[in-house]
Coordinates of C-alpha atoms and ligand atoms in Angstrom, one line a residue:
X808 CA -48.6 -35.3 -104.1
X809 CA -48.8 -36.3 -100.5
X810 CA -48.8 -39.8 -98.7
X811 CA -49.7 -39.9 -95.3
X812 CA -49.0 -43.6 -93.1
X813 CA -52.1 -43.4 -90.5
X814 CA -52.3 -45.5 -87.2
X815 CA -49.2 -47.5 -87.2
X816 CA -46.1 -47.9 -85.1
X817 CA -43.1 -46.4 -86.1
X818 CA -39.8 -48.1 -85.2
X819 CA -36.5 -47.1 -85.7
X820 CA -33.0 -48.1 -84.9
X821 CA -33.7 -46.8 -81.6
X822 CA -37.3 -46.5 -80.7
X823 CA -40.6 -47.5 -81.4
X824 CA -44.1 -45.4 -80.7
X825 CA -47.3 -44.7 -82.2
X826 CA -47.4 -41.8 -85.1
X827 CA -48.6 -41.0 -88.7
X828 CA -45.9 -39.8 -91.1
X829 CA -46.7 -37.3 -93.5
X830 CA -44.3 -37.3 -96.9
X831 CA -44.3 -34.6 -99.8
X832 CA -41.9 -33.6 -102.2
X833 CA -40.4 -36.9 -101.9
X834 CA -39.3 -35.8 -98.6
X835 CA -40.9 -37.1 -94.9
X836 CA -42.7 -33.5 -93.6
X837 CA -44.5 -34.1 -90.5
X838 CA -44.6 -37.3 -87.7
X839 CA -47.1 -37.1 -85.3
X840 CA -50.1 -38.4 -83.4
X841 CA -53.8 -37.6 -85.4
X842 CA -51.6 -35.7 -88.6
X843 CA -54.2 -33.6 -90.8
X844 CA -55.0 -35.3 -94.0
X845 CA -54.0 -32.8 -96.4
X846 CA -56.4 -32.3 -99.3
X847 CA -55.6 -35.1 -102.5
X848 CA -53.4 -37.2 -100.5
X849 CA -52.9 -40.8 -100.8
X850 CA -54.1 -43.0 -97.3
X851 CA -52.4 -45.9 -96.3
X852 CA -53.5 -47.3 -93.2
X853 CA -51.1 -48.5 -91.3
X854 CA -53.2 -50.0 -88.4
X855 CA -51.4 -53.0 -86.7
X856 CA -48.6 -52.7 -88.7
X857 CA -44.7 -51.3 -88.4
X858 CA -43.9 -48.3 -90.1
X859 CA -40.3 -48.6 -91.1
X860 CA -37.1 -47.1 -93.1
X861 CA -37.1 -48.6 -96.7
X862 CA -34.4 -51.2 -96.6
X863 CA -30.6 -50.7 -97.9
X864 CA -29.2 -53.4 -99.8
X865 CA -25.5 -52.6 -99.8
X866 CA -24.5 -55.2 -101.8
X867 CA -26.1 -55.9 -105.3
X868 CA -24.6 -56.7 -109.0
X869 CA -27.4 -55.8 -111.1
X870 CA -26.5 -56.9 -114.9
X871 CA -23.1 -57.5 -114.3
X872 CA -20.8 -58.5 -116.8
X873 CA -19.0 -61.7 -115.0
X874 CA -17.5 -65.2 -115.9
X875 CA -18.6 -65.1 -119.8
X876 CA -22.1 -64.1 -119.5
X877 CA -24.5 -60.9 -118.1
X878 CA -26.4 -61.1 -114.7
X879 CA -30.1 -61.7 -115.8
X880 CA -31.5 -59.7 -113.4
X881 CA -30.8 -55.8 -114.4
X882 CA -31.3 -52.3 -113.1
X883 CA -34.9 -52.0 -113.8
X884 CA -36.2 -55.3 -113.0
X885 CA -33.5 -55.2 -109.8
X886 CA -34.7 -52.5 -107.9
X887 CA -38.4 -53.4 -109.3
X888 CA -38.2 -56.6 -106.9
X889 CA -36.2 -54.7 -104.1
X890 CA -39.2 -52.3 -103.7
X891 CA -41.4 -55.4 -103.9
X892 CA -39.5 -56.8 -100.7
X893 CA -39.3 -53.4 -98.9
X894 CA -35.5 -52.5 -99.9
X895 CA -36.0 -49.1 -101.6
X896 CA -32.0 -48.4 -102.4
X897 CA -29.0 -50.5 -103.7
X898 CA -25.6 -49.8 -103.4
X899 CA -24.1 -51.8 -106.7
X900 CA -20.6 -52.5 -107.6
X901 CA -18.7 -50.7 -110.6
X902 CA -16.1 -53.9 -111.4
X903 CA -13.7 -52.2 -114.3
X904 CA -11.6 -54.8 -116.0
X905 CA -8.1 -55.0 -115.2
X906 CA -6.3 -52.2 -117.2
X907 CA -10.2 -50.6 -117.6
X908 CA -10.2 -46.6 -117.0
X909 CA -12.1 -46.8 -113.9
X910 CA -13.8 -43.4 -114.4
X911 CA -15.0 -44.8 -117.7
X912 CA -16.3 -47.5 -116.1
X913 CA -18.1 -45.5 -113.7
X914 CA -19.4 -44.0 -116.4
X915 CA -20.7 -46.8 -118.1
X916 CA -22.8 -48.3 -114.7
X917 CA -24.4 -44.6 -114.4
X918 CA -25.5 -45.1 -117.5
X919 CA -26.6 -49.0 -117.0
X920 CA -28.4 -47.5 -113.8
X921 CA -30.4 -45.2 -115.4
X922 CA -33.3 -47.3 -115.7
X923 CA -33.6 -48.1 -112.2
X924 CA -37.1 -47.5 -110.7
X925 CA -35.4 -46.8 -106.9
X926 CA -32.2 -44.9 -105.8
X927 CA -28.8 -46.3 -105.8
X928 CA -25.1 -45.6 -105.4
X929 CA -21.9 -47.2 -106.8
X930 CA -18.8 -48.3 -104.6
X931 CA -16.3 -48.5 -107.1
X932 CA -13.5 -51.4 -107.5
X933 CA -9.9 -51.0 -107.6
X934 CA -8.7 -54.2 -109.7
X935 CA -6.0 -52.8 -111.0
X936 CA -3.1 -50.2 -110.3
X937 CA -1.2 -47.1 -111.6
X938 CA -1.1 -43.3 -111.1
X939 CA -4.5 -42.7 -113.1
X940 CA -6.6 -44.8 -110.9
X941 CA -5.2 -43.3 -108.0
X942 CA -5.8 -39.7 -109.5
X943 CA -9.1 -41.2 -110.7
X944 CA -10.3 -42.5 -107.1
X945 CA -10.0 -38.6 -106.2
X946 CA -11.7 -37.8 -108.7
X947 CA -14.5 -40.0 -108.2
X948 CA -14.5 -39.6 -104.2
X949 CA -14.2 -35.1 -105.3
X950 CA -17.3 -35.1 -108.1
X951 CA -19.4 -38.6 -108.2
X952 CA -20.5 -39.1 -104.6
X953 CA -18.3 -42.4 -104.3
X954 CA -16.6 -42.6 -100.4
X955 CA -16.2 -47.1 -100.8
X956 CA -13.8 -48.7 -103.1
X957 CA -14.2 -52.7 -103.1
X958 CA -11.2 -55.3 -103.3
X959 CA -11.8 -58.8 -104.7
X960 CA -9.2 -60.7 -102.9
X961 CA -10.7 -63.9 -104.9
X962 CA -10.6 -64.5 -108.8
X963 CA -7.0 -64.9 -109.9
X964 CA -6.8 -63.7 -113.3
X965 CA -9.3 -61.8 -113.7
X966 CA -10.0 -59.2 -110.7
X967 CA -8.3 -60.4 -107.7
X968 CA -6.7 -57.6 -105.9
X969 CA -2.5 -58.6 -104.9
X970 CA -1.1 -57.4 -101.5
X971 CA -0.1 -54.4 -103.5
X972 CA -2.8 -53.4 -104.6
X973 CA -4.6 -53.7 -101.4
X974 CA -1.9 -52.0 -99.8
X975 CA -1.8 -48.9 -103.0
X976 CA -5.4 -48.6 -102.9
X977 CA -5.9 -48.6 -99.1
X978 CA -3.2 -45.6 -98.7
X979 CA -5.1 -43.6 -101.4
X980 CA -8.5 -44.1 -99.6
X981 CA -7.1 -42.6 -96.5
X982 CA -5.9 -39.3 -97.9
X983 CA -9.0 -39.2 -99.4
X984 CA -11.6 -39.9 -97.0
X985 CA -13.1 -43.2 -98.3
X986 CA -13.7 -46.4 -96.7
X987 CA -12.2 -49.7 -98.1
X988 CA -14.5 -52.6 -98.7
X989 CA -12.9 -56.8 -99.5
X990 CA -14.3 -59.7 -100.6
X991 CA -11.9 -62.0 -98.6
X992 CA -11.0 -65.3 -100.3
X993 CA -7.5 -66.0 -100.9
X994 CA -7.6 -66.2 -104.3
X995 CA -4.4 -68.1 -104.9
X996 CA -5.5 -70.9 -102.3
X997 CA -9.0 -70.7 -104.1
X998 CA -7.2 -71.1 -107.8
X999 CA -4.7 -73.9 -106.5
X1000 CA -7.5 -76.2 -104.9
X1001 CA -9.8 -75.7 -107.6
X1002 CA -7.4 -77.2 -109.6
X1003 CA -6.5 -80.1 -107.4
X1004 CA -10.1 -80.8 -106.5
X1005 CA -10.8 -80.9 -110.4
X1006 CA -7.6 -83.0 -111.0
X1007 CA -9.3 -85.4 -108.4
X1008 CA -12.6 -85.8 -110.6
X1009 CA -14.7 -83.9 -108.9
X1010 CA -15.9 -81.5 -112.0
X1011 CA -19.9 -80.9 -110.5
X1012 CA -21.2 -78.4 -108.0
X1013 CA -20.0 -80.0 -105.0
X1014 CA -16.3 -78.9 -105.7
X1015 CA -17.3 -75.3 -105.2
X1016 CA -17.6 -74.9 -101.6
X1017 CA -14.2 -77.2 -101.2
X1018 CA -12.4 -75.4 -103.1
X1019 CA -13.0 -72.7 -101.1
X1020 CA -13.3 -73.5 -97.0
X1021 CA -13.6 -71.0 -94.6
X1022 CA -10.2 -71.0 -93.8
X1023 CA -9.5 -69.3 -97.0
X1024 CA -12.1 -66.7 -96.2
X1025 CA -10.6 -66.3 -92.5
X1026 CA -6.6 -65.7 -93.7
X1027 CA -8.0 -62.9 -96.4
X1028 CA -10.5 -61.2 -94.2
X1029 CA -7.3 -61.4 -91.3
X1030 CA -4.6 -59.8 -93.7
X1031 CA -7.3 -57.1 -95.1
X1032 CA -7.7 -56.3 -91.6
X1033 CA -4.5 -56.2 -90.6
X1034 CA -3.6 -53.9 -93.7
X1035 CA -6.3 -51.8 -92.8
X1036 CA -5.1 -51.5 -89.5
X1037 CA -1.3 -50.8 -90.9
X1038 CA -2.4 -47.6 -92.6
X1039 CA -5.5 -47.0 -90.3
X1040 CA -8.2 -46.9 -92.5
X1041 CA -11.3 -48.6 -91.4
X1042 CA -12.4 -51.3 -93.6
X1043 CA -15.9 -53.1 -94.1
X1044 CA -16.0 -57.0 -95.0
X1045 CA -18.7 -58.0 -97.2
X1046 CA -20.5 -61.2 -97.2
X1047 CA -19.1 -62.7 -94.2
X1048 CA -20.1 -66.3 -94.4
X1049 CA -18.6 -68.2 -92.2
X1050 CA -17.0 -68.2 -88.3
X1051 CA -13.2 -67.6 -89.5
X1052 CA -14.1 -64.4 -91.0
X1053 CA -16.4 -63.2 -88.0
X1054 CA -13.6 -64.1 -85.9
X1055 CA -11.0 -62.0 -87.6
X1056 CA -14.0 -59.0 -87.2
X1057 CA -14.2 -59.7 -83.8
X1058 CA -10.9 -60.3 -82.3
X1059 CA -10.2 -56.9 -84.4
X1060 CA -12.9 -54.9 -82.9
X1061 CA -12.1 -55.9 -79.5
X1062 CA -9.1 -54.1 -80.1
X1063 CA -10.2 -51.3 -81.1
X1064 CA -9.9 -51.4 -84.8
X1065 CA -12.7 -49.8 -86.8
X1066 CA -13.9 -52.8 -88.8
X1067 CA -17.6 -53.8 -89.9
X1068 CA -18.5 -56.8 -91.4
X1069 CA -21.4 -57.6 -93.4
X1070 CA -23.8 -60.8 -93.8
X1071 CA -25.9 -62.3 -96.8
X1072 CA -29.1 -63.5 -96.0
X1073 CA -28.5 -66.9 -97.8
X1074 CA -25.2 -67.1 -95.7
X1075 CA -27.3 -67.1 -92.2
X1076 CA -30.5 -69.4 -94.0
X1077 CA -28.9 -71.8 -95.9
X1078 CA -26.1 -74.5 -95.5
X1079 CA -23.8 -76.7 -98.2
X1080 CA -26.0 -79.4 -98.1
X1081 CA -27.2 -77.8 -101.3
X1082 CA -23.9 -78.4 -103.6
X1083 CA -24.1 -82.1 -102.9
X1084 CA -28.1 -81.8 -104.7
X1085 CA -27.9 -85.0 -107.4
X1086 CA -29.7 -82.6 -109.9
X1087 CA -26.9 -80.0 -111.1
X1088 CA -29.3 -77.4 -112.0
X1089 CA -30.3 -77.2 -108.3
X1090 CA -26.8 -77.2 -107.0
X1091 CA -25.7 -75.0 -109.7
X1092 CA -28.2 -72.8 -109.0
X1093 CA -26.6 -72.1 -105.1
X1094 CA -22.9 -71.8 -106.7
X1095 CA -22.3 -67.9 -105.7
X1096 CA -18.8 -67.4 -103.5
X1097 CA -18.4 -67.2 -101.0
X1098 CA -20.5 -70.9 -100.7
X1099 CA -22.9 -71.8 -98.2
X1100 CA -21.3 -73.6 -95.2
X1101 CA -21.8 -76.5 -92.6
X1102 CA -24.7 -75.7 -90.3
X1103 CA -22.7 -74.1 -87.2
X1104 CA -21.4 -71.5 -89.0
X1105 CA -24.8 -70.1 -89.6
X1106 CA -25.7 -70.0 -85.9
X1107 CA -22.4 -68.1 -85.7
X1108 CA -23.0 -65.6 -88.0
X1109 CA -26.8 -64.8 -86.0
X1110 CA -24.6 -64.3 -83.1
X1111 CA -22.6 -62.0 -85.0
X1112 CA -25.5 -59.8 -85.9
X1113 CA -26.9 -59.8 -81.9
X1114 CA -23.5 -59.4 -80.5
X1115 CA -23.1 -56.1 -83.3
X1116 CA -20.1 -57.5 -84.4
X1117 CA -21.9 -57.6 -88.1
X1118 CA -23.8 -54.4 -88.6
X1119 CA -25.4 -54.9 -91.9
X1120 CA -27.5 -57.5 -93.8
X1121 CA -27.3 -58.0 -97.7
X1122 CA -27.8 -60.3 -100.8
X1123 CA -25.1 -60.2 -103.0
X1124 CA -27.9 -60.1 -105.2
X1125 CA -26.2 -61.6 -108.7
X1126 CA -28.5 -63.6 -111.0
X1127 CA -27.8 -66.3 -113.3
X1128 CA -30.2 -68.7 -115.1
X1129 CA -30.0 -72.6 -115.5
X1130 CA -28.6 -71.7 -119.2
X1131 CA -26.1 -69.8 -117.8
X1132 CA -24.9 -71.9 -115.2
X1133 CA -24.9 -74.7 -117.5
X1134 CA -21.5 -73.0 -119.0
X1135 CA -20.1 -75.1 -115.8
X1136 CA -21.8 -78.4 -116.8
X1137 CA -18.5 -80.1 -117.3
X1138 CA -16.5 -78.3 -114.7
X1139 CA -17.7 -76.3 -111.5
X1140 CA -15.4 -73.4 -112.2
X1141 CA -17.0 -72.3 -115.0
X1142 CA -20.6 -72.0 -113.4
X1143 CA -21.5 -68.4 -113.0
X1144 CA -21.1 -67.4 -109.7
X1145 CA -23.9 -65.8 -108.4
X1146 CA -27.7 -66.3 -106.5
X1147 CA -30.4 -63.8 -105.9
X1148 CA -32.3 -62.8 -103.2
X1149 CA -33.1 -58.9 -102.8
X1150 CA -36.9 -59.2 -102.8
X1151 CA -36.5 -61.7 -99.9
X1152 CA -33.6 -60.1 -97.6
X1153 CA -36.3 -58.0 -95.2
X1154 CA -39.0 -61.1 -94.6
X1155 CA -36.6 -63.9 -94.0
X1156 CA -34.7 -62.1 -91.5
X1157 CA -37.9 -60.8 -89.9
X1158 CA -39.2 -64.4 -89.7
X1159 CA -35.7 -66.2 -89.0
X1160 CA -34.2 -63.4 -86.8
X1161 CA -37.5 -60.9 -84.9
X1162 CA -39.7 -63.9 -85.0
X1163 CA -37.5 -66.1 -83.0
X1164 CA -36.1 -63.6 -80.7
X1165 CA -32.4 -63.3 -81.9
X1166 CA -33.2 -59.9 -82.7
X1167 CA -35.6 -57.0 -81.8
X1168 CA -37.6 -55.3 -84.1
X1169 CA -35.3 -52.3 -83.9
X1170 CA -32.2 -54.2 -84.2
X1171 CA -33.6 -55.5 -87.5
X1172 CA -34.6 -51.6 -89.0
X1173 CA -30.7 -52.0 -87.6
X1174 CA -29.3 -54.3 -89.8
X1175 CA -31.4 -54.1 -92.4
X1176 CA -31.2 -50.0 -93.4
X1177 CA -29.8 -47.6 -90.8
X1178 CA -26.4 -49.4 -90.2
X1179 CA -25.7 -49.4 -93.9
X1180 CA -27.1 -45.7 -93.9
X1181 CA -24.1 -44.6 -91.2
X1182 CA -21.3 -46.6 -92.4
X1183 CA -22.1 -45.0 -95.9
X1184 CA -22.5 -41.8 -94.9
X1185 CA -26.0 -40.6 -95.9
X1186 CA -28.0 -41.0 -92.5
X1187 CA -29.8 -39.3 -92.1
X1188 CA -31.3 -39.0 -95.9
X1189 CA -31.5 -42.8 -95.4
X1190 CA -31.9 -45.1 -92.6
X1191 CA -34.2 -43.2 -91.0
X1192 CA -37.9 -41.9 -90.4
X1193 CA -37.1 -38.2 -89.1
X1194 CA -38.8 -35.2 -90.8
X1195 CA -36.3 -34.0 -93.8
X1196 CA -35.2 -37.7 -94.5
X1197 CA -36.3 -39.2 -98.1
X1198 CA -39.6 -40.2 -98.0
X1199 CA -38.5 -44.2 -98.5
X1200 CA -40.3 -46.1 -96.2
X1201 CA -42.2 -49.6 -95.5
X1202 CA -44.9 -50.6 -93.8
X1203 CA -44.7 -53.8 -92.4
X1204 CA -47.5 -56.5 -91.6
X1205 CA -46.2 -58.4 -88.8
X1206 CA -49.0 -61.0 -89.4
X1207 CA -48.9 -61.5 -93.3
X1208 CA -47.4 -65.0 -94.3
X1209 CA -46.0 -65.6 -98.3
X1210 CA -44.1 -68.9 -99.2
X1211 CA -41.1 -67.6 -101.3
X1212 CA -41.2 -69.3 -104.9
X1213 CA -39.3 -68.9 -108.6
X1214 CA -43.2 -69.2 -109.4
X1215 CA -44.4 -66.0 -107.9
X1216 CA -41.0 -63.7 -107.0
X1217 CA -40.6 -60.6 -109.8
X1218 CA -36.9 -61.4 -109.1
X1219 CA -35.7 -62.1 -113.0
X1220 CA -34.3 -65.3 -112.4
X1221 CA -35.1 -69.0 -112.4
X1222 CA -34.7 -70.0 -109.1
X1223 CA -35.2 -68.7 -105.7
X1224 CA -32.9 -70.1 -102.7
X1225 CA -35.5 -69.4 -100.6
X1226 CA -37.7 -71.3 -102.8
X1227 CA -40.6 -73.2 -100.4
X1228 CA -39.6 -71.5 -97.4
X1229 CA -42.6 -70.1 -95.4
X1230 CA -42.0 -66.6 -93.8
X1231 CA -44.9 -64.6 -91.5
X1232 CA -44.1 -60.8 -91.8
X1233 CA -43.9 -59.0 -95.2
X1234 CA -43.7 -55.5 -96.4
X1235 CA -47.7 -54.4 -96.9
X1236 CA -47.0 -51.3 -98.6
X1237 CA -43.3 -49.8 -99.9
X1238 CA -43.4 -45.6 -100.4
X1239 CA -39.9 -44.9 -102.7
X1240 CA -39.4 -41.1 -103.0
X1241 CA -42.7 -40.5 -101.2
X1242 CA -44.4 -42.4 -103.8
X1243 CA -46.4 -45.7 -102.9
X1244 CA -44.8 -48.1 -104.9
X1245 CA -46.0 -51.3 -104.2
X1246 CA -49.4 -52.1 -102.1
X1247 CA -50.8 -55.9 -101.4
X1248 CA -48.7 -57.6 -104.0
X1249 CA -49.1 -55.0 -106.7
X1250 CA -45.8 -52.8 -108.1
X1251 CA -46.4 -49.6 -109.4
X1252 CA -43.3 -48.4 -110.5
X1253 CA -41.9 -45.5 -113.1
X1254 CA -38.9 -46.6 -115.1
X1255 CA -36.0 -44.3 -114.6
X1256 CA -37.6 -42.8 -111.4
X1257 CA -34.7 -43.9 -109.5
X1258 CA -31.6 -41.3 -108.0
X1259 CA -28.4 -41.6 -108.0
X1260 CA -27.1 -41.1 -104.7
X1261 CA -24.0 -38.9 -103.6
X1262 CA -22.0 -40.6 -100.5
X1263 CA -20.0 -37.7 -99.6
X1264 CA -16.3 -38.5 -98.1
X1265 CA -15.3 -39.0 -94.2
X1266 CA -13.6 -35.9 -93.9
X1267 CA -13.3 -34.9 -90.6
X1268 CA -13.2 -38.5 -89.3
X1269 CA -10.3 -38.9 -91.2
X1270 CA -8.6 -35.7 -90.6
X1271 CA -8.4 -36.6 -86.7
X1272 CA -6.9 -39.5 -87.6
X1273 CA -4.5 -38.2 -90.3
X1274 CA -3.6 -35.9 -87.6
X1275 CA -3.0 -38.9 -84.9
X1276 CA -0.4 -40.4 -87.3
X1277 CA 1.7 -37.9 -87.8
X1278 CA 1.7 -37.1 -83.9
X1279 CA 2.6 -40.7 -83.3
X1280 CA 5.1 -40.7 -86.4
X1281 CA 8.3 -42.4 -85.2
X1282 CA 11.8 -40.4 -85.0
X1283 CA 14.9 -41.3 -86.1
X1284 CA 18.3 -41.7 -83.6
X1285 CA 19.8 -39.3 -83.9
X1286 CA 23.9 -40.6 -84.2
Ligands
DUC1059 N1 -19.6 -63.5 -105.7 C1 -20.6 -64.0 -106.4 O1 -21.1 -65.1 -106.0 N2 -21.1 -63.3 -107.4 C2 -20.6 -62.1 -107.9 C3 -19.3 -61.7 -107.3 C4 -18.9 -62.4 -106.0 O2 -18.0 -62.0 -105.4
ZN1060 ZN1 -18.0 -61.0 -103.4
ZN1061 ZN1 -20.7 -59.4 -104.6

């Protein structure tokens, strides 16, 4: 079955002009001015409107097992309200247990996956260490598609990555060609002011974000760079949320390191005012870490994105319900960490960031799809509108408004961080696999219809630099 996009504007990363796109086979065929209508093929007119790559989200937990409970939201109903939003691909996390097989649990997310209803890839975290997960990272980077392997610097005791494991994990990724991903928190600063904080007799909501200030965030996100830059492997920072972490990036990149940082949606939209909410299901339902911070921070973090010192945009997507969060009733470490957001990423950074002029329209396909696309190594697949590319792709109605609501999102969750906030520019039509998929607020969507998708390793990239080491290797005197 073909789809063919007529009349609208095509923008990219790097351009925009007028062309229809022609998909079949899942695949994009033709782009050109007046395309013939092949006979039987679905119409969408595009007139007026943006004809985009489907966004990359390339940072969701979709029915993750975490903190006593399950993420509500899961692989079907996840990428459901992705494609809803425009975001027609995830990149979720594989978190084994400490001591868990990592291959088996690999294993067990392709499985949870099945179900998804658009395509999606796995970086895989290292929260443990011996020989079999460093034979089982080659194993995974040689025959599942995985090139990322994320850190948790955070979460003592359960899956926080030590210094050695950073620094184990970070030398394997190297000789294999994969690029290291952290969540930087300093999880022994986190787990020491959590408990003074508590001791103090502040048990609600508001202790979250003080037991975990930026400066936490900017030391980890400093040594992971720094580690990375030790071994010289380049290293990608998610959820960057506040000005001590972008700084670390920065200062970094000026030198030359190869460093990308990433930044949530939520982070650049919404500040800590929320924690200090008198109703605890409201500021429970913002609990996620990193927390939201003080005002200027978020102003930083657009600057980040203009300046490209953050290439990518994401959620963090992790759902919890009031019933789940109300495990933390009595005591703010135990509420779930988590907020959603996957059907909102594209619109609230079209209306906060295009809208107001801190980005162009192109910078936003930017930081919304094709960044992620190159750092992950399937661009062109994804990421782009070329012919050959996969057929995932958005049409954008620069002049259609929506207030976000819990009442209305398909998001499986209770409450929307977003909730009230009035955005002008939405996705009009979403084509997943050269399928339209959802068109004027209706989903038609297959379950299971989704792909897995194979990121293949950074070999020759990483070669050149293998190769730079050992010319630069130091000698010994010779006495
Ligand atoms: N942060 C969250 O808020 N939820 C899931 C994991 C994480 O790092
Ligand atoms: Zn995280
Ligand atoms: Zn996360």
């Amino acid at each position: 079955m073909s789809v063919i996009i007529q009349g609208g504007t095509v923008v990219t990363a790097h351009r925009s002009y007028r062309a229809d796109v022609l998909c079949n086979g899942g695949k994009i065929v033709a782009i050109g001015e007046s395309l013939e209508v092949p006979k039987g093929a679905d119409i969408v007119d595009a007139g007026g409107q943006y004809v985009v790559p489907g966004g990359i989200d390339p940072h969701t937990h979709m029915q993750l097992p975490f903190m006593g409970t399950v993420a509500s939201e899961d692989f079907y109903s996840g990428t459901a309200a992705g494609l809803a939003g425009g975001t027609t691909m995830i990149i979720d996390f594989v978190i084994p247990n400490p001591q868990q097989n990592i291959l088996e649990a690999y294993k067990q997310w392709r499985e949870w996956a099945e179900k998804s209803v658009a395509d999606y890839s796995f970086h895989v975290a290292i929260t443990w260490w011996d020989d079999s997960v460093a034979s089982d990272m080659e194993k995974l980077v040689r025959e599942h598609g995985v090139n990322s392997f994320k850190h948790f610097m955070a979460y003592k005791g359960a899956i926080m990555a030590d210094d050695e494991i950073l620094v184990n994990s970070f030398t394997k990724a190297i000789e294999l060609g994969a690029i290291v991903t952290c969540h930087a928190e300093n999880g022994e600063l986190v787990f020491r002011l959590q408990k003074k904080i508590f001791e103090q007799g502040i048990t609600g909501p508001e202790g979250h974000p003080l037991s975990r200030p930026p400066e936490v965030e900017g030391e980890a996100a400093n040594r992971a760079i720094r580690i990375a830059e030790v071994l010289g492997v380049p290293i990608y920072l998610v959820h960057n949320s506040c000005k001590q972490s972008l700084e670390a990036i920065t200062r970094a990149r000026n030198e030359g390191q190869r460093v990308y940082g990433e930044v949530l949606a939520g982070h650049l939209l919404i500040d800590d005012s929320v924690y200090r909410n008198k109703d605890f299901e409201v500021a429970a339902a913002h609990v996620m870490s990193p927390p939201f911070r003080a005002k200027e921070h978020q102003e930083a973090l657009w600057r980040g994105l203009q300046s490209g010192n953050l290439q990518t945009t994401a959620t963090d997507h992790c759902c919890f319900c009031a019933d789940q969060k109300a495990a933390g009733a009595d005591d703010f470490r135990m509420i779930p960490n988590g907020t959603a957001g996957i059907e909102n990423r594209l619109e609230t950074i079209w209306h906060h960031g295009v809208s107001t002029g801190r980005l162009t329209m192109n910078e936003f396909v930017a930081v919304t799809s094709t960044n992620t696309a190159q750092i992950f190594n399937i661009y062109p697949r994804k990421g782009s509108i070329s012919i050959g590319a996969d057929a995932d792709i958005v049409v954008w109605d620069p002049e259609a408004h929506k207030t976000i609501s819990a009442k209305t999102h398909m998001q499986n969750i209770d409450y929307n961080i977003f909730e009230g906030m009035t955005v002008k520019g939405c996705a009009s039509h979403t084509i997943s696999q050269g399928n339209i998929v959802w068109a004027n607020g209706e989903l038609n969507v297959v379950r299971g219809a989704g792909n897995y998708v194979n990121r293949p390793p950074f070999a020759n990239y990483y070669d050149a630099i293998k190769k730079r080491t050992e010319q630069s290797a130091p000698v010994a005197v010779n006495r």
